[in-house]
mmCIF file of C-alpha atoms in Angstrom:
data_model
loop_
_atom_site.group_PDB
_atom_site.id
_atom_site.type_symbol
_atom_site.label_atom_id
_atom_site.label_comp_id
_atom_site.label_asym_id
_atom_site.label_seq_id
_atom_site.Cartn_x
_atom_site.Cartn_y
_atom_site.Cartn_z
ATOM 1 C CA UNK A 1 143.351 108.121 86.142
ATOM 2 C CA UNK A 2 145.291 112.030 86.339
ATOM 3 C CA UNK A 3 146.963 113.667 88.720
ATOM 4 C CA UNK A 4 145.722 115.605 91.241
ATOM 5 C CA UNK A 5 146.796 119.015 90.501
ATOM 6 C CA UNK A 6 147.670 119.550 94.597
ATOM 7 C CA UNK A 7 150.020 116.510 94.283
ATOM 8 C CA UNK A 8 151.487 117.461 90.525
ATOM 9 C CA UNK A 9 155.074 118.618 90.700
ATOM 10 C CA UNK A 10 155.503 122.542 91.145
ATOM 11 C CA UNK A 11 159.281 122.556 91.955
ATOM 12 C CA UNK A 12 161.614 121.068 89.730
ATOM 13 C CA UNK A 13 164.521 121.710 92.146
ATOM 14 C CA UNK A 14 165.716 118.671 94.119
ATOM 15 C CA UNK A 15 165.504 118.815 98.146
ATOM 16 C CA UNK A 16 166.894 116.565 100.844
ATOM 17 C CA UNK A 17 164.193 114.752 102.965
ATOM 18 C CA UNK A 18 165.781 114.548 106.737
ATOM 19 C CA UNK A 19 164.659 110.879 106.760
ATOM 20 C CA UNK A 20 165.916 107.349 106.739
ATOM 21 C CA UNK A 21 163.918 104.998 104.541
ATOM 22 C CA UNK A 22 163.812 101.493 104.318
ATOM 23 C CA UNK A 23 162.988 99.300 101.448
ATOM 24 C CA UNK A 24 161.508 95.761 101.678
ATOM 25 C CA UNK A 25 160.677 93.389 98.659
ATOM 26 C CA UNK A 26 157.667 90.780 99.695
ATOM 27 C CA UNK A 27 155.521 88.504 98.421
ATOM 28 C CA UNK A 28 151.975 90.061 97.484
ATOM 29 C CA UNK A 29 150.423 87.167 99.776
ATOM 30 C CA UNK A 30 152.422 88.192 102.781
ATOM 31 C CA UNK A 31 151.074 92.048 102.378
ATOM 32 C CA UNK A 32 149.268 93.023 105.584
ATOM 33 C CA UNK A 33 145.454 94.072 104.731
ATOM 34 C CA UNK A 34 146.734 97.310 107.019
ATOM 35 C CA UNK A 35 149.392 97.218 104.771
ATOM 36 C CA UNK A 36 146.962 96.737 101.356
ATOM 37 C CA UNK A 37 144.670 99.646 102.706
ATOM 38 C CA UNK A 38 147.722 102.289 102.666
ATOM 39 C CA UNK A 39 149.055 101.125 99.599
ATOM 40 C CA UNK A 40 145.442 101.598 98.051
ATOM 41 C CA UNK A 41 144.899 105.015 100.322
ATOM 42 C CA UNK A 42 148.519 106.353 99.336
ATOM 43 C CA UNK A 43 147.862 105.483 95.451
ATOM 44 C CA UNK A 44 144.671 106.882 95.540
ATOM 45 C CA UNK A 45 145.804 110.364 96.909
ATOM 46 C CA UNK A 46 147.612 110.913 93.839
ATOM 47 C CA UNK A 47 145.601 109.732 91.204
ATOM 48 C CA UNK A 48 141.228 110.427 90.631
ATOM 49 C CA UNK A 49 138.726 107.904 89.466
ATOM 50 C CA UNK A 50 140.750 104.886 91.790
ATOM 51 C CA UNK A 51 138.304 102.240 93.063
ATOM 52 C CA UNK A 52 139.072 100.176 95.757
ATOM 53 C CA UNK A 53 137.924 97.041 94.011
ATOM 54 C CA UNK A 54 139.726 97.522 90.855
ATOM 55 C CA UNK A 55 142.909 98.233 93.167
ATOM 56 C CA UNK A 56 142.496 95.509 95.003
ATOM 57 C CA UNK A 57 142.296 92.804 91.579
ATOM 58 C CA UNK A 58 145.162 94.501 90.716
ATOM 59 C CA UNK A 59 147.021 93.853 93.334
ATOM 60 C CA UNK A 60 145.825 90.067 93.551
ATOM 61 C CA UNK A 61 147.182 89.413 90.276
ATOM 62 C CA UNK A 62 151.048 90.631 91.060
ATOM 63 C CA UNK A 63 153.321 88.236 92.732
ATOM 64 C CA UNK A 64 155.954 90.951 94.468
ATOM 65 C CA UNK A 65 155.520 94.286 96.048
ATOM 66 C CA UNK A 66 158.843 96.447 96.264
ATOM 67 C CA UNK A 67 157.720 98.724 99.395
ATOM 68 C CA UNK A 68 159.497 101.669 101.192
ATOM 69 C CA UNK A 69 158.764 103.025 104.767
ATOM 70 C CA UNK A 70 159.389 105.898 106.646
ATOM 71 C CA UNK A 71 159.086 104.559 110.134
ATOM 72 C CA UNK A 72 155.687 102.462 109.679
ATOM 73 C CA UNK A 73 154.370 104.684 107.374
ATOM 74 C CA UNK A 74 154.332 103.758 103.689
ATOM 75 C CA UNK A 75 156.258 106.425 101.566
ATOM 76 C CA UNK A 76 155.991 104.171 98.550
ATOM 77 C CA UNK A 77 155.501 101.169 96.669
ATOM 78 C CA UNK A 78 155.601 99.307 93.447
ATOM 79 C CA UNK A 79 154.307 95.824 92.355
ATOM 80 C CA UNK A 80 155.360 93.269 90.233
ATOM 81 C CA UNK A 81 154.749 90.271 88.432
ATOM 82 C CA UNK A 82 156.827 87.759 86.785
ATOM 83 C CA UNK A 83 156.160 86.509 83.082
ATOM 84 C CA UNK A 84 157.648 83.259 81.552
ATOM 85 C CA UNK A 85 157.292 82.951 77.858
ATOM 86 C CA UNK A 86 159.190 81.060 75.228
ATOM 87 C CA UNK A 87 162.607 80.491 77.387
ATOM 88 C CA UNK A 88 162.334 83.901 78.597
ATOM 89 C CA UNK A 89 161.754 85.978 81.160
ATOM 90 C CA UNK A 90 160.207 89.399 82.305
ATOM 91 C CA UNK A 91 158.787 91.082 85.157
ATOM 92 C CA UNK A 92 155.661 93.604 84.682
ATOM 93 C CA UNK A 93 155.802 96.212 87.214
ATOM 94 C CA UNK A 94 152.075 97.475 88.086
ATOM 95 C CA UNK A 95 151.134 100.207 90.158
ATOM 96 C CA UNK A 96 153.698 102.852 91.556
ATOM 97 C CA UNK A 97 153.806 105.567 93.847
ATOM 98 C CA UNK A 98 156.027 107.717 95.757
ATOM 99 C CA UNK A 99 154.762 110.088 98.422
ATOM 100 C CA UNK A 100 155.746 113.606 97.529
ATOM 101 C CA UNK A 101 157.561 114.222 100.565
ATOM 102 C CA UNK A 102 160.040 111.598 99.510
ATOM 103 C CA UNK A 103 159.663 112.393 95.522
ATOM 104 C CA UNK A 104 163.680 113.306 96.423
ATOM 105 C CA UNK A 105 164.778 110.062 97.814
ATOM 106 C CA UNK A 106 165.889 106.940 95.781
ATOM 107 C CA UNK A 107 165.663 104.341 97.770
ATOM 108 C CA UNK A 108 162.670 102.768 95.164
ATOM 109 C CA UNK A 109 164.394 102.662 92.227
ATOM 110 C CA UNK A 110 167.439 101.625 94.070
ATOM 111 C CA UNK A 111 165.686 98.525 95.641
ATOM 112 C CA UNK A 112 163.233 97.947 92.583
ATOM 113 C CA UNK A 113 166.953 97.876 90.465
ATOM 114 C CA UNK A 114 168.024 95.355 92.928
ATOM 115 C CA UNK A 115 165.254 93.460 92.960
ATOM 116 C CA UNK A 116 165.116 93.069 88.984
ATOM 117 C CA UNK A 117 168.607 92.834 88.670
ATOM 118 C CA UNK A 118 168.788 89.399 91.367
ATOM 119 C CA UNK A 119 166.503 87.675 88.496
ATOM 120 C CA UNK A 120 168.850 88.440 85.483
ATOM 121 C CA UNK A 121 168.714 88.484 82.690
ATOM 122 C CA UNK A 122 165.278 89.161 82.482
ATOM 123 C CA UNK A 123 162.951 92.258 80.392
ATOM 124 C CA UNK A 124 161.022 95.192 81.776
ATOM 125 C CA UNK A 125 157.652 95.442 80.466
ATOM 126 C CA UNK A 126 156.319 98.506 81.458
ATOM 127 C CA UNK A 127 153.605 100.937 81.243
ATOM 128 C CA UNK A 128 153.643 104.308 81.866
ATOM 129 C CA UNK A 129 151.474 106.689 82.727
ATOM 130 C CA UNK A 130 151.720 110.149 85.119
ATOM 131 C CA UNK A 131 153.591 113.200 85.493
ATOM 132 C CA UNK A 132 156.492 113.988 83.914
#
């Protein structure tokens, strides 16, 4: 997967969004399939080659989904999974996206923090990929 060059950052300069978000951390087996569509259609504005199915098995195998809304729109979302291995433990965050609009706004890392940081200690494995 790239970036779509219409949704790559073009404006380093911060903005305020005139919004109020609201973040929610779930269980992946209480997500909506309204809800799992416009995670799937949000991620797969950003990024090319994204296939539904592959998306989807994804998904399936994380156990949390860290999720912000503006209204009842989705502005962004990250899943999770926890690992247990030799006394310890880690969570694996999966797919992430913020809608550019609210690329200024940081209520995800704020509730994804919160959300690791109820489990501690714990590790982050993560994998990166994207703009930067």
């Amino acid at each position: 997967m790239t970036c779509r060059r219409s949704t790559c950052p073009t404006n380093p300069e911060a903005r305020i969004s005139p919004v109020t978000l609201t973040s929610t951390v779930l269980p992946r087996a209480s997500l909506s399939e309204a809800d799992a569509a416009a995670m799937f259609a949000l991620f797969d504005g950003y990024y090319e080659n994204v296939r539904p199915a592959r998306f989807r098995i994804d998904l399936d195998e994380k156990e949390w989904v860290v999720m912000i809304r503006d209204g009842d729109r989705i502005a962004g979302f990250s899943t999770a999974r926890l690992l247990e291995a030799a006394g310890r433990r880690a969570i694996f965050s999966g797919d992430t996206i913020v809608a550019r609009d609210y690329w200024d706004r940081p209520e995800l890392p704020r509730a994804w923090g919160r959300f690791v940081m109820s489990m501690a200690p714990i590790w982050w494995f993560l994998i990166s990929k994207g703009v930067r």
